[in-house]
Structures are given as structure tokens and as C-alpha cells.
Short mmCIF file of C-alpha atoms in Angstrom, two decimals:
data_model
loop_
_atom_site.label_atom_id
_atom_site.label_comp_id
_atom_site.label_asym_id
_atom_site.label_seq_id
_atom_site.Cartn_x
_atom_site.Cartn_y
_atom_site.Cartn_z
CA MET A 1 -42.66 -7.48 -6.58
CA ILE A 2 -42.66 -4.35 -8.78
CA SER A 3 -38.96 -3.84 -7.99
CA SER A 4 -38.14 -7.44 -8.98
CA LEU A 5 -40.02 -7.10 -12.27
CA TRP A 6 -38.23 -3.80 -12.98
CA ASN A 7 -34.84 -5.41 -12.26
CA LEU A 8 -35.73 -8.37 -14.48
CA GLY A 9 -36.86 -6.12 -17.31
CA ALA A 10 -33.70 -3.99 -17.14
CA PHE A 11 -31.58 -7.16 -17.00
CA ILE A 12 -33.28 -8.66 -20.08
CA VAL A 13 -32.86 -5.40 -22.04
CA ALA A 14 -29.19 -5.12 -21.06
CA LEU A 15 -28.43 -8.78 -21.72
CA GLY A 16 -30.31 -8.72 -25.03
CA ILE A 17 -28.19 -5.78 -26.22
CA LEU A 18 -24.93 -7.38 -25.05
CA VAL A 19 -25.67 -10.76 -26.61
CA ALA A 20 -26.92 -9.25 -29.88
CA ILE A 21 -23.78 -7.13 -30.26
CA HIS A 22 -21.47 -10.04 -29.35
CA GLU A 23 -23.09 -12.45 -31.81
CA PHE A 24 -23.36 -9.77 -34.49
CA GLY A 25 -19.56 -9.44 -34.25
CA HIS A 26 -19.16 -13.13 -35.11
CA PHE A 27 -21.90 -12.90 -37.77
CA TRP A 28 -20.56 -9.79 -39.53
CA VAL A 29 -16.97 -11.01 -39.81
CA ALA A 30 -18.08 -14.51 -40.83
CA ARG A 31 -20.08 -13.05 -43.70
CA ARG A 32 -17.13 -10.86 -44.72
CA CYS A 33 -14.92 -13.94 -44.76
CA GLY A 34 -17.34 -15.77 -47.06
CA VAL A 35 -18.75 -18.19 -44.46
CA LYS A 36 -22.38 -19.22 -44.87
CA VAL A 37 -24.36 -18.44 -41.70
CA LEU A 38 -27.26 -20.83 -41.09
CA ARG A 39 -28.77 -19.26 -37.94
CA PHE A 40 -28.36 -16.07 -35.92
CA SER A 41 -30.08 -16.59 -32.54
CA ILE A 42 -30.60 -14.31 -29.56
CA GLY A 43 -31.45 -16.62 -26.66
CA PHE A 44 -31.74 -20.39 -26.31
CA GLY A 45 -34.55 -22.90 -26.22
CA LYS A 46 -37.98 -22.56 -27.84
CA THR A 47 -38.23 -20.14 -30.74
CA ILE A 48 -40.65 -17.27 -30.13
CA TRP A 49 -39.88 -15.34 -33.33
CA MET A 50 -38.08 -16.29 -36.55
CA ARG A 51 -37.51 -14.80 -39.98
CA THR A 52 -35.51 -16.22 -42.88
CA GLY A 53 -33.48 -13.66 -44.79
CA LYS A 54 -32.85 -13.53 -48.51
CA ASP A 55 -29.41 -15.03 -47.84
CA GLY A 56 -31.02 -18.13 -46.27
CA THR A 57 -29.96 -17.21 -42.73
CA GLU A 58 -32.56 -17.85 -40.00
CA TYR A 59 -32.86 -14.88 -37.62
CA VAL A 60 -34.27 -16.10 -34.30
CA ILE A 61 -35.33 -14.80 -30.89
CA ALA A 62 -35.60 -17.68 -28.41
CA MET A 63 -37.27 -18.13 -25.04
CA ILE A 64 -34.24 -18.14 -22.65
CA PRO A 65 -32.43 -14.77 -22.90
CA LEU A 66 -29.18 -15.94 -21.31
CA GLY A 67 -27.00 -16.03 -24.40
CA GLY A 68 -27.09 -16.60 -28.11
CA PHE A 69 -25.21 -18.20 -30.96
CA VAL A 70 -24.28 -17.96 -34.63
CA LYS A 71 -24.52 -21.32 -36.40
CA MET A 72 -22.20 -21.46 -39.40
CA LEU A 73 -21.82 -24.07 -42.11
CA ASP A 74 -19.24 -26.55 -40.78
CA SER A 75 -18.38 -29.94 -42.30
CA ARG A 76 -17.28 -31.19 -38.87
CA VAL A 77 -20.89 -30.94 -37.72
CA ASP A 78 -23.04 -31.35 -40.84
CA ASP A 79 -22.81 -33.05 -44.21
CA VAL A 80 -21.74 -30.25 -46.54
CA PRO A 81 -22.13 -30.61 -50.33
CA GLU A 82 -18.90 -30.29 -52.27
CA GLU A 83 -19.99 -27.04 -53.92
CA LEU A 84 -20.55 -25.38 -50.50
CA LYS A 85 -17.38 -26.52 -48.75
CA SER A 86 -15.65 -23.28 -49.69
CA GLN A 87 -18.32 -21.48 -47.59
CA SER A 88 -17.84 -23.65 -44.49
CA PHE A 89 -16.18 -22.29 -41.37
CA ASN A 90 -13.64 -25.09 -41.11
CA GLY A 91 -12.79 -24.67 -44.79
CA LYS A 92 -11.43 -21.17 -44.23
CA PRO A 93 -7.77 -20.28 -43.54
CA VAL A 94 -6.79 -20.20 -39.87
CA LEU A 95 -6.43 -16.39 -39.85
CA ALA A 96 -10.02 -16.03 -41.06
CA ARG A 97 -11.22 -18.38 -38.30
CA ILE A 98 -9.27 -16.39 -35.70
CA ALA A 99 -10.86 -13.17 -36.97
CA ILE A 100 -14.37 -14.65 -36.79
CA VAL A 101 -13.93 -15.98 -33.25
CA ALA A 102 -12.24 -12.82 -31.95
CA ALA A 103 -14.93 -10.59 -33.45
CA GLY A 104 -17.46 -11.38 -30.70
CA PRO A 105 -15.40 -10.14 -27.73
CA LEU A 106 -14.07 -7.22 -29.80
CA ALA A 107 -17.67 -6.20 -30.55
CA ASN A 108 -18.29 -6.05 -26.79
CA PHE A 109 -15.33 -3.71 -26.32
CA ALA A 110 -16.64 -1.59 -29.20
CA LEU A 111 -20.07 -1.46 -27.53
CA ALA A 112 -18.45 -0.28 -24.27
CA ILE A 113 -16.66 2.53 -26.13
CA VAL A 114 -19.89 3.61 -27.85
CA ALA A 115 -21.87 3.47 -24.58
CA PHE A 116 -19.24 5.54 -22.76
CA TRP A 117 -19.14 7.94 -25.72
CA PHE A 118 -22.88 8.58 -25.45
CA MET A 119 -22.56 8.84 -21.65
CA PHE A 120 -19.85 11.50 -21.84
CA MET A 121 -21.71 13.33 -24.63
CA ILE A 122 -24.90 13.51 -22.53
CA GLY A 123 -22.97 14.41 -19.39
CA VAL A 124 -22.73 12.76 -15.98
CA PRO A 125 -23.87 14.96 -13.07
CA SER A 126 -21.66 14.26 -10.08
CA VAL A 127 -19.93 15.81 -7.06
CA LYS A 128 -16.27 16.53 -6.42
CA PRO A 129 -14.43 14.15 -4.05
CA VAL A 130 -14.66 16.41 -0.99
CA ILE A 131 -13.71 14.61 2.23
CA GLY A 132 -16.32 15.12 4.94
CA GLU A 133 -14.63 13.15 7.70
CA VAL A 134 -11.50 11.05 8.25
CA ALA A 135 -11.82 8.21 10.77
CA PRO A 136 -9.19 8.31 13.56
CA HIS A 137 -6.33 5.81 13.21
CA SER A 138 -7.44 4.90 9.66
CA VAL A 139 -5.12 4.53 6.68
CA MET A 140 -5.92 8.08 5.55
CA ALA A 141 -5.58 9.56 9.05
CA GLU A 142 -2.12 8.03 9.38
CA ALA A 143 -1.19 9.66 6.05
CA GLY A 144 -2.19 13.09 7.35
CA VAL A 145 -5.33 13.49 5.25
CA THR A 146 -7.78 15.97 6.82
CA ASN A 147 -11.46 16.90 6.67
CA LYS A 148 -12.78 19.22 3.92
CA ALA A 149 -9.81 18.42 1.66
CA ILE A 150 -10.64 17.83 -2.00
CA ILE A 151 -8.89 14.88 -3.70
CA THR A 152 -7.56 16.18 -7.02
CA ALA A 153 -5.19 13.41 -8.19
CA ILE A 154 -3.96 9.92 -7.30
CA ASP A 155 -0.48 8.93 -8.48
CA GLY A 156 -0.42 11.97 -10.74
CA GLN A 157 -3.70 11.13 -12.51
CA ALA A 158 -6.54 13.63 -12.08
CA VAL A 159 -9.80 12.51 -10.46
CA GLN A 160 -13.05 14.41 -10.92
CA ASP A 161 -15.52 12.60 -8.64
CA TRP A 162 -15.83 9.79 -6.11
CA ASN A 163 -16.28 7.21 -8.87
CA ASP A 164 -12.82 8.09 -10.20
CA VAL A 165 -11.42 7.82 -6.67
CA SER A 166 -13.00 4.37 -6.16
CA LEU A 167 -11.52 3.04 -9.40
CA LYS A 168 -8.07 4.36 -8.49
CA LEU A 169 -8.23 2.82 -5.02
CA ILE A 170 -9.23 -0.57 -6.43
CA GLU A 171 -6.32 -0.36 -8.89
CA HIS A 172 -3.96 -0.04 -5.90
CA MET A 173 -5.19 -3.13 -4.06
CA GLY A 174 -2.17 -5.22 -3.06
CA GLU A 175 0.30 -2.36 -3.63
CA PRO A 176 2.46 -0.92 -0.81
CA SER A 177 1.60 2.77 -1.23
CA MET A 178 0.13 5.49 -3.40
CA ALA A 179 0.52 9.25 -3.78
CA MET A 180 -2.52 11.48 -3.27
CA GLN A 181 -2.84 15.14 -4.16
CA LEU A 182 -5.23 17.26 -2.08
CA TYR A 183 -6.57 20.80 -2.26
CA LEU A 184 -7.06 22.28 1.23
CA GLU A 185 -10.00 24.68 1.23
CA ASP A 186 -9.09 26.34 4.52
CA THR A 187 -5.65 27.46 3.35
CA ASN A 188 -6.05 27.39 -0.47
CA TYR A 189 -2.96 25.17 -0.70
CA THR A 190 -2.41 22.01 -2.71
CA VAL A 191 -0.46 19.33 -0.85
CA SER A 192 0.72 15.77 -1.52
CA ARG A 193 0.38 12.84 0.84
CA GLN A 194 2.03 9.42 0.58
CA VAL A 195 -0.53 6.82 1.71
CA ASP A 196 0.83 3.58 3.20
CA LEU A 197 -1.40 0.74 1.94
CA ARG A 198 0.34 -2.17 3.69
CA GLU A 199 -2.22 -2.18 6.52
CA TRP A 200 -5.21 -1.48 4.28
CA GLN A 201 -7.98 -4.05 4.80
CA PHE A 202 -10.80 -4.00 2.25
CA ASP A 203 -13.83 -6.32 2.34
CA PRO A 204 -15.98 -5.59 -0.76
CA GLU A 205 -18.89 -7.47 0.81
CA ARG A 206 -19.21 -5.03 3.70
CA GLU A 207 -17.79 -1.69 2.60
CA SER A 208 -16.69 0.48 -0.26
CA PRO A 209 -13.01 1.12 -1.04
CA ILE A 210 -13.56 4.71 0.10
CA SER A 211 -14.99 3.84 3.54
CA SER A 212 -12.38 1.11 4.05
CA MET A 213 -9.75 3.86 3.83
CA GLY A 214 -11.47 5.72 6.65
CA LEU A 215 -12.99 8.37 4.39
CA THR A 216 -16.56 9.67 4.59
CA PRO A 217 -17.55 11.81 1.60
CA TYR A 218 -18.90 15.26 2.37
CA ARG A 219 -22.68 15.34 2.57
CA PRO A 220 -24.89 18.44 2.86
CA ALA A 221 -26.49 19.05 6.25
CA VAL A 222 -29.45 16.77 7.03
CA SER A 223 -32.41 18.23 8.90
CA LEU A 224 -34.65 16.42 11.39
CA GLU A 225 -37.62 17.66 9.36
CA LEU A 226 -39.26 15.00 7.19
CA ALA A 227 -39.31 15.61 3.45
CA GLU A 228 -41.17 12.39 2.62
CA VAL A 229 -43.08 9.59 4.33
CA ILE A 230 -43.28 6.51 2.13
CA LYS A 231 -46.77 5.17 1.54
CA GLY A 232 -47.48 1.99 3.53
CA SER A 233 -44.36 2.42 5.66
CA ALA A 234 -44.09 2.17 9.44
CA GLY A 235 -43.85 5.96 9.55
CA GLU A 236 -47.15 6.44 7.72
CA LYS A 237 -48.89 3.85 9.88
CA ALA A 238 -47.73 5.78 12.97
CA GLY A 239 -49.21 9.02 11.61
CA LEU A 240 -46.02 10.83 10.58
CA LEU A 241 -46.38 13.48 7.89
CA ALA A 242 -44.02 15.37 5.61
CA GLY A 243 -43.04 18.56 7.43
CA ASP A 244 -42.93 16.91 10.86
CA LYS A 245 -39.75 17.41 12.86
CA ILE A 246 -38.76 14.52 15.16
CA ILE A 247 -37.34 15.99 18.35
CA VAL A 248 -37.59 13.20 20.98
CA VAL A 249 -37.43 9.37 20.86
CA GLU A 250 -38.03 7.39 24.06
CA GLN A 251 -37.48 10.54 26.17
CA GLN A 252 -34.10 11.13 24.46
CA PRO A 253 -33.77 14.53 22.75
CA ILE A 254 -32.65 14.17 19.12
CA ASP A 255 -30.37 16.78 17.57
CA ASP A 256 -28.79 14.77 14.74
CA TRP A 257 -30.34 12.64 11.98
CA SER A 258 -27.66 9.93 12.31
CA VAL A 259 -28.62 9.48 16.00
CA LEU A 260 -32.26 8.98 15.00
CA VAL A 261 -31.28 6.45 12.31
CA ALA A 262 -29.17 4.49 14.83
CA ILE A 263 -32.07 4.29 17.32
CA ILE A 264 -34.56 3.21 14.64
CA GLN A 265 -32.23 0.56 13.22
CA GLN A 266 -31.56 -0.87 16.69
CA SER A 267 -35.29 -1.21 17.43
CA PRO A 268 -36.85 -3.52 14.80
CA ASP A 269 -40.51 -4.36 15.53
CA GLN A 270 -40.39 -2.48 18.85
CA VAL A 271 -42.81 0.24 20.00
CA LEU A 272 -41.04 3.61 20.30
CA ALA A 273 -42.55 6.75 21.78
CA VAL A 274 -41.65 9.77 19.65
CA THR A 275 -42.41 13.46 19.90
CA VAL A 276 -42.72 15.50 16.73
CA LEU A 277 -43.05 19.20 16.11
CA ARG A 278 -45.95 19.86 13.74
CA ASN A 279 -47.10 23.38 12.86
CA GLY A 280 -45.32 24.74 15.92
CA GLN A 281 -46.95 22.28 18.35
CA GLN A 282 -45.59 19.09 19.93
CA LEU A 283 -47.38 15.81 19.18
CA ALA A 284 -46.78 12.40 20.81
CA LEU A 285 -46.88 9.31 18.56
CA ASN A 286 -45.94 5.63 18.80
CA VAL A 287 -43.94 4.12 15.94
CA ILE A 288 -43.01 0.49 15.29
CA PRO A 289 -39.99 0.29 12.94
CA THR A 290 -40.37 -2.53 10.41
CA GLY A 291 -37.76 -5.25 10.93
CA LYS A 292 -35.80 -6.17 7.81
CA ALA A 293 -32.47 -7.89 7.21
CA GLY A 294 -29.77 -5.37 6.32
CA PRO A 295 -26.89 -5.89 3.82
CA ASP A 296 -24.93 -7.71 6.53
CA GLY A 297 -27.86 -10.04 7.30
CA GLU A 298 -28.56 -8.41 10.67
CA LEU A 299 -32.19 -7.52 11.50
CA LYS A 300 -32.65 -3.74 11.46
CA GLY A 301 -35.53 -1.36 11.92
CA TYR A 302 -36.81 0.83 9.08
CA LEU A 303 -39.24 3.74 9.42
CA GLY A 304 -39.72 4.61 5.74
CA VAL A 305 -39.10 8.35 6.01
CA ALA A 306 -36.65 10.73 4.32
CA PRO A 307 -35.28 13.98 5.76
CA VAL A 308 -34.97 17.43 4.26
CA VAL A 309 -31.41 17.70 2.94
CA ALA A 310 -29.59 20.91 2.14
CA SER A 311 -28.22 21.40 -1.38
CA TYR A 312 -24.60 20.84 -2.30
CA PRO A 313 -22.56 24.06 -2.66
CA GLU A 314 -22.37 25.01 -6.33
CA ASP A 315 -18.58 24.72 -6.43
CA TYR A 316 -18.83 21.09 -5.21
CA LEU A 317 -20.94 20.04 -8.19
CA VAL A 318 -19.40 18.86 -11.46
CA ASP A 319 -20.95 17.86 -14.77
CA ILE A 320 -18.60 15.43 -16.50
CA GLN A 321 -19.34 16.22 -20.14
CA TYR A 322 -17.20 16.45 -23.27
CA GLY A 323 -17.54 17.36 -26.93
CA ILE A 324 -17.84 14.83 -29.75
CA LEU A 325 -14.11 14.20 -30.28
CA ASP A 326 -13.08 14.52 -26.64
CA SER A 327 -15.82 12.02 -25.72
CA VAL A 328 -14.22 9.49 -28.07
CA GLN A 329 -10.87 9.90 -26.33
CA GLN A 330 -12.45 9.68 -22.87
CA SER A 331 -14.54 6.61 -23.75
CA VAL A 332 -11.52 4.73 -25.11
CA ALA A 333 -9.52 5.67 -22.00
CA ARG A 334 -12.32 4.55 -19.64
CA THR A 335 -12.74 1.25 -21.53
CA TRP A 336 -9.00 0.60 -21.33
CA GLN A 337 -8.95 1.50 -17.64
CA LEU A 338 -11.77 -0.90 -16.77
CA THR A 339 -10.31 -3.64 -18.99
CA ALA A 340 -6.94 -3.41 -17.23
CA LEU A 341 -8.67 -3.28 -13.83
CA THR A 342 -10.75 -6.38 -14.62
CA PHE A 343 -7.62 -8.27 -15.73
CA LYS A 344 -5.97 -7.29 -12.46
CA MET A 345 -8.98 -8.49 -10.43
CA ILE A 346 -9.09 -11.81 -12.30
CA GLY A 347 -5.41 -12.30 -11.52
CA ARG A 348 -6.05 -11.60 -7.84
CA LEU A 349 -8.93 -14.07 -7.83
CA VAL A 350 -6.56 -16.71 -9.19
CA THR A 351 -3.85 -15.91 -6.62
CA GLY A 352 -6.37 -15.80 -3.78
CA ASP A 353 -5.82 -12.12 -2.95
CA ILE A 354 -9.54 -11.59 -3.61
CA SER A 355 -12.15 -14.04 -2.33
CA LEU A 356 -14.42 -16.01 -4.67
CA ASN A 357 -17.25 -14.55 -2.58
CA ASN A 358 -16.92 -11.45 -4.75
CA LEU A 359 -18.14 -13.27 -7.88
CA SER A 360 -21.60 -12.14 -8.96
CA GLY A 361 -24.21 -14.00 -10.99
CA PRO A 362 -27.36 -13.04 -12.90
CA ILE A 363 -29.34 -12.05 -9.79
CA SER A 364 -26.79 -9.47 -8.65
CA ILE A 365 -26.39 -8.24 -12.23
CA ALA A 366 -30.18 -7.90 -12.55
CA LYS A 367 -30.33 -5.84 -9.35
CA SER A 368 -27.52 -3.60 -10.61
CA ALA A 369 -29.29 -3.23 -13.97
CA GLY A 370 -32.50 -2.18 -12.25
CA ALA A 371 -30.68 0.26 -9.97
CA SER A 372 -28.80 1.88 -12.85
CA ALA A 373 -32.00 2.17 -14.88
CA ASP A 374 -33.64 3.87 -11.87
CA TYR A 375 -30.99 6.61 -11.97
CA GLY A 376 -31.53 7.26 -15.66
CA LEU A 377 -30.10 6.66 -19.12
CA VAL A 378 -26.61 7.98 -18.35
CA TYR A 379 -26.04 5.52 -15.51
CA PHE A 380 -27.61 2.63 -17.43
CA LEU A 381 -25.16 3.32 -20.27
CA GLY A 382 -22.27 3.17 -17.78
CA PHE A 383 -23.58 -0.13 -16.41
CA LEU A 384 -24.01 -1.52 -19.93
CA ALA A 385 -20.42 -0.57 -20.83
CA LEU A 386 -19.03 -2.19 -17.66
CA ILE A 387 -20.89 -5.48 -18.19
CA SER A 388 -19.97 -5.46 -21.89
CA ILE A 389 -16.27 -5.21 -20.99
CA ASN A 390 -16.64 -8.07 -18.50
CA LEU A 391 -18.49 -10.20 -21.07
CA GLY A 392 -15.77 -9.58 -23.64
CA LEU A 393 -13.00 -10.49 -21.20
CA MET A 394 -14.85 -13.55 -19.93
CA ASN A 395 -15.19 -14.85 -23.48
CA LEU A 396 -11.46 -14.37 -24.00
CA MET A 397 -10.61 -16.67 -21.08
CA PRO A 398 -8.55 -19.61 -22.47
CA LEU A 399 -11.24 -22.22 -21.78
CA PRO A 400 -12.13 -24.43 -24.78
CA VAL A 401 -15.86 -23.86 -24.38
CA LEU A 402 -15.33 -20.08 -24.79
CA ASP A 403 -14.01 -17.94 -27.66
CA GLY A 404 -10.66 -17.67 -25.88
CA GLY A 405 -10.22 -21.45 -25.90
CA HIS A 406 -10.87 -21.62 -29.65
CA LEU A 407 -8.36 -18.82 -30.18
CA VAL A 408 -5.75 -20.87 -28.29
CA TYR A 409 -6.38 -23.85 -30.59
CA TYR A 410 -6.23 -21.72 -33.76
CA THR A 411 -3.09 -19.93 -32.59
CA PHE A 412 -1.46 -23.33 -32.05
CA GLU A 413 -2.53 -24.28 -35.58
CA LEU A 414 -1.16 -21.02 -36.97
CA ILE A 415 2.23 -21.60 -35.32
CA THR A 416 2.61 -25.35 -35.99
CA GLY A 417 0.78 -25.58 -39.28
CA ARG A 418 -1.47 -28.41 -38.05
CA PRO A 419 -4.78 -28.33 -36.15
CA VAL A 420 -5.21 -29.54 -32.58
CA SER A 421 -6.47 -33.14 -32.61
CA GLU A 422 -10.20 -33.68 -32.10
CA LYS A 423 -9.48 -35.87 -29.05
CA ILE A 424 -7.58 -33.06 -27.29
CA GLN A 425 -10.30 -30.59 -28.24
CA GLU A 426 -12.96 -32.91 -26.79
CA VAL A 427 -11.06 -33.30 -23.50
CA GLY A 428 -10.52 -29.55 -23.35
CA PHE A 429 -14.20 -28.92 -23.99
CA LYS A 430 -15.18 -31.16 -21.07
CA ILE A 431 -12.68 -29.50 -18.71
CA GLY A 432 -13.80 -26.06 -19.82
CA SER A 433 -17.49 -26.96 -19.34
CA VAL A 434 -16.84 -28.19 -15.81
CA MET A 435 -14.90 -25.03 -14.92
CA ILE A 436 -17.64 -22.78 -16.33
CA MET A 437 -20.30 -24.72 -14.43
CA LEU A 438 -18.23 -24.43 -11.24
CA LEU A 439 -17.79 -20.66 -11.60
CA THR A 440 -21.48 -20.26 -12.46
CA GLY A 441 -22.44 -22.33 -9.42
CA ILE A 442 -20.26 -20.18 -7.13
CA ALA A 443 -21.69 -16.97 -8.60
CA LEU A 444 -25.28 -18.19 -8.15
CA PHE A 445 -24.53 -19.34 -4.59
CA ASN A 446 -23.13 -15.89 -3.82
CA ASP A 447 -26.26 -14.30 -5.31
CA PHE A 448 -28.61 -16.32 -3.13
CA ALA A 449 -26.41 -15.77 -0.07
CA ARG A 450 -26.65 -12.00 -0.65
CA LEU A 451 -30.44 -12.26 -0.94
#
């Protein structure tokens, strides 16, 4: 319950910022173009706060925080006195109308750049992409990639951490091959490997792009000693304490944490006899792992304990941080990279190369918002930038109900010198509304299926 409320709160904060910035883009340019703005609203439905400015604009916060709008004077909608027609939206030249409509999505891209700028200024603590293990017969194994190699570049572009590697791998979906540069710690040599991607199978629902390649990132050694026992968990109910070392489960000696995890997960709601080492003495306990559905929907056992983990070697850690000017350059580059990647993914959705099952709705976004907020401000800023880019691109889709559809109409008017007929606009609006409702329905269905 607490987790759901936290996710919801983070989602509302993130969405409120995104919507406010998007609508402020429309508002600011409209005012600069001499258009009278009647209402600036964050949210829909019942008004919970309103203030009227000296300019006559109503500033509103409404009950449903799933969007917003800027209502401008428009003689197509309202009766406009003759003396105010010069301040109406439809009374402005087509270039002014294009600027006003485009300002919303552009504001979202600007927000992404600012969020990334702050993120890079603060610094992102991360780890170098050190390969811990390469699965036999995997794509990477076939390319000759080995354990303990550090990925330094992909197709000639430097990568600093696993996040960079993930983005580069996603960019190469559907391509025949890619070049990877590796630093081999054992020999102190840098080598290049050509990775054949024709047999690469990636299911975003079940795995990450890194694991689908057969790569397991390096992780520090994990002890069998317990660092934490979560309050109210199956482990606490069984009498486990921090500092205990689990050495036997069901008469099977345990010498690796992953073996223990596998046994626990395979035994949901079953009584297991365990032996722990506590203060130098052996103690027999019975534990009943709590059965919960895992990410794949399969029932798995959970004990609610965490092990003692060794620290990363200092030379594996990296703090991705830049100065004021360099952060500007990096934030623009990251925004462009994610924009191009999103365009590519949309194209692959259209062609069927990527399943519609990958669409996410507000529930998944809320969970991501809560998770990023858990990690701290830096990661929340990265999440905010990513969603802002997606919101900007979504609004540029050429559907009449979105900013992109209006831009198509105004571009037609700019080229031909005459506006699109109201009948065509009405038909387009209906088609666009149906398509948006369809996509929203699929995204919500996916959200509930994931739950």
C-alpha cells in the first residue's frame, strides 16, 4: 500500500511537471504572438484551485492530473467581438499558429535537456561495463567475447557504463552486426570483436538487452551471511537474524548464494529445514518461503533476506559528472540519442518488428517514477527527461487530435495558401481520437497484464 502511494505521488509530481512545461510552451509563444489566452489549466475536470491574472487569464489546477490545456480566443469556437479578432488564434498568420502548436513539444525537449544538464552536473554514480560471465553458445560467445573484459566502445562510440551499453544494443535491434571494442584485464590489451546480430533474439518482456546477448555484468562476491532480514518477512518469522550464515537447506550443503536463491524460489509456501551458523554455533530452523508471482507470472518463493556483498573494486566505479558547459553538450547529445532511438522504436512498432506488448501505460510509468524516486534525485531527473522526450514525440505524431496533426493541417495551408476544410478536419479528428483510444487501451491492457 505504501509502495503504491509512493509510486502514485512520484507519478503525479512527474506528470504535473511535464504537463505544466508542455502547456507553458503553448502559452508563452501564444502570448508572444499576441493571442489572448483565456485559461491555462493543469489537469482536467473539477477545478480545485483557480486564480485570475491581471491579463484576464484564468490559471487553474484541476482534479484529474492526466493532462492539461491552454484555451485561446478562437472565433471558430466562441463569438469574438470585432475589436478582439486580431487577438484570436485563428486570426493569426499560419506561421504564428505553427509556432504556437509546435511550442508544446519543443518545451518538452527543452525540459529533457535541462533535466539531463542537472543530472550530469550533480553526477551519476555508476559502474564500468565489466563482463562477469558470457553464456556458452550465446551471441557474444560466438563473437569471441570473454569474461572480465571491459566494454569500452560500440561502433566506435565510447560507453562508460551498462546504461550506455543497453542504449547502444537497443539502437542495433534489427541490424546484421555491430563492432565492439574490449579492454582485456588479464593481458592489458584492447581488442575489437565483430558481433553477428542476425541470430539475436530479444524479448523486452522477459530480459534486458544485455542478458539477451548472453552477458552477465560483473558483480562483487556475495556471502552466505545475512546483512538484513526484512521486518515481517518469512525469514523474520522463521527466526533468522542479521549475521546468520545459512550453510544447509534440506540436508543440502550451501556454498553459493545463487544456489540458495534457486532453492527458495522453487519452494513457495513449503516448509524447509535450514541450518544456520550463529555466533560460531549451528542452529536448526524451519522456514516457509512466501509464495508470490514473479515477473513472468510464475509462483516463486521469497524469504525476505539480503546477503552481505563485497564492495566493487575502486577502478570499476565511475562517477559520470561534467562541468557546466560540458554538461550542456552531454545533455543535448543524450536528448538527441533518445529522440532518435524513440523514433526508431516507433518505426519498428509500425513494421511489426517490435510487439505492441511493449507499450506501457500510466501504471507502468507510475511504477517507474516511484522506482526512480527511490534511487534519488539524479535518477528521477533521468526518468523525467526520458518521459518528457516521449511526451514530446507522441504529441508530434501526425494524428489530428494531437499537436502533430494540427501541424500537418497548417503546413498544408502554408504550402497551398488555403486552410484544410472543416469537414476533413472533423473526420481526421474522429480517426485520430479512435487511434489514440486504441493505443491507450492496449497500453492499459499491458499494464494490467504485467500486474
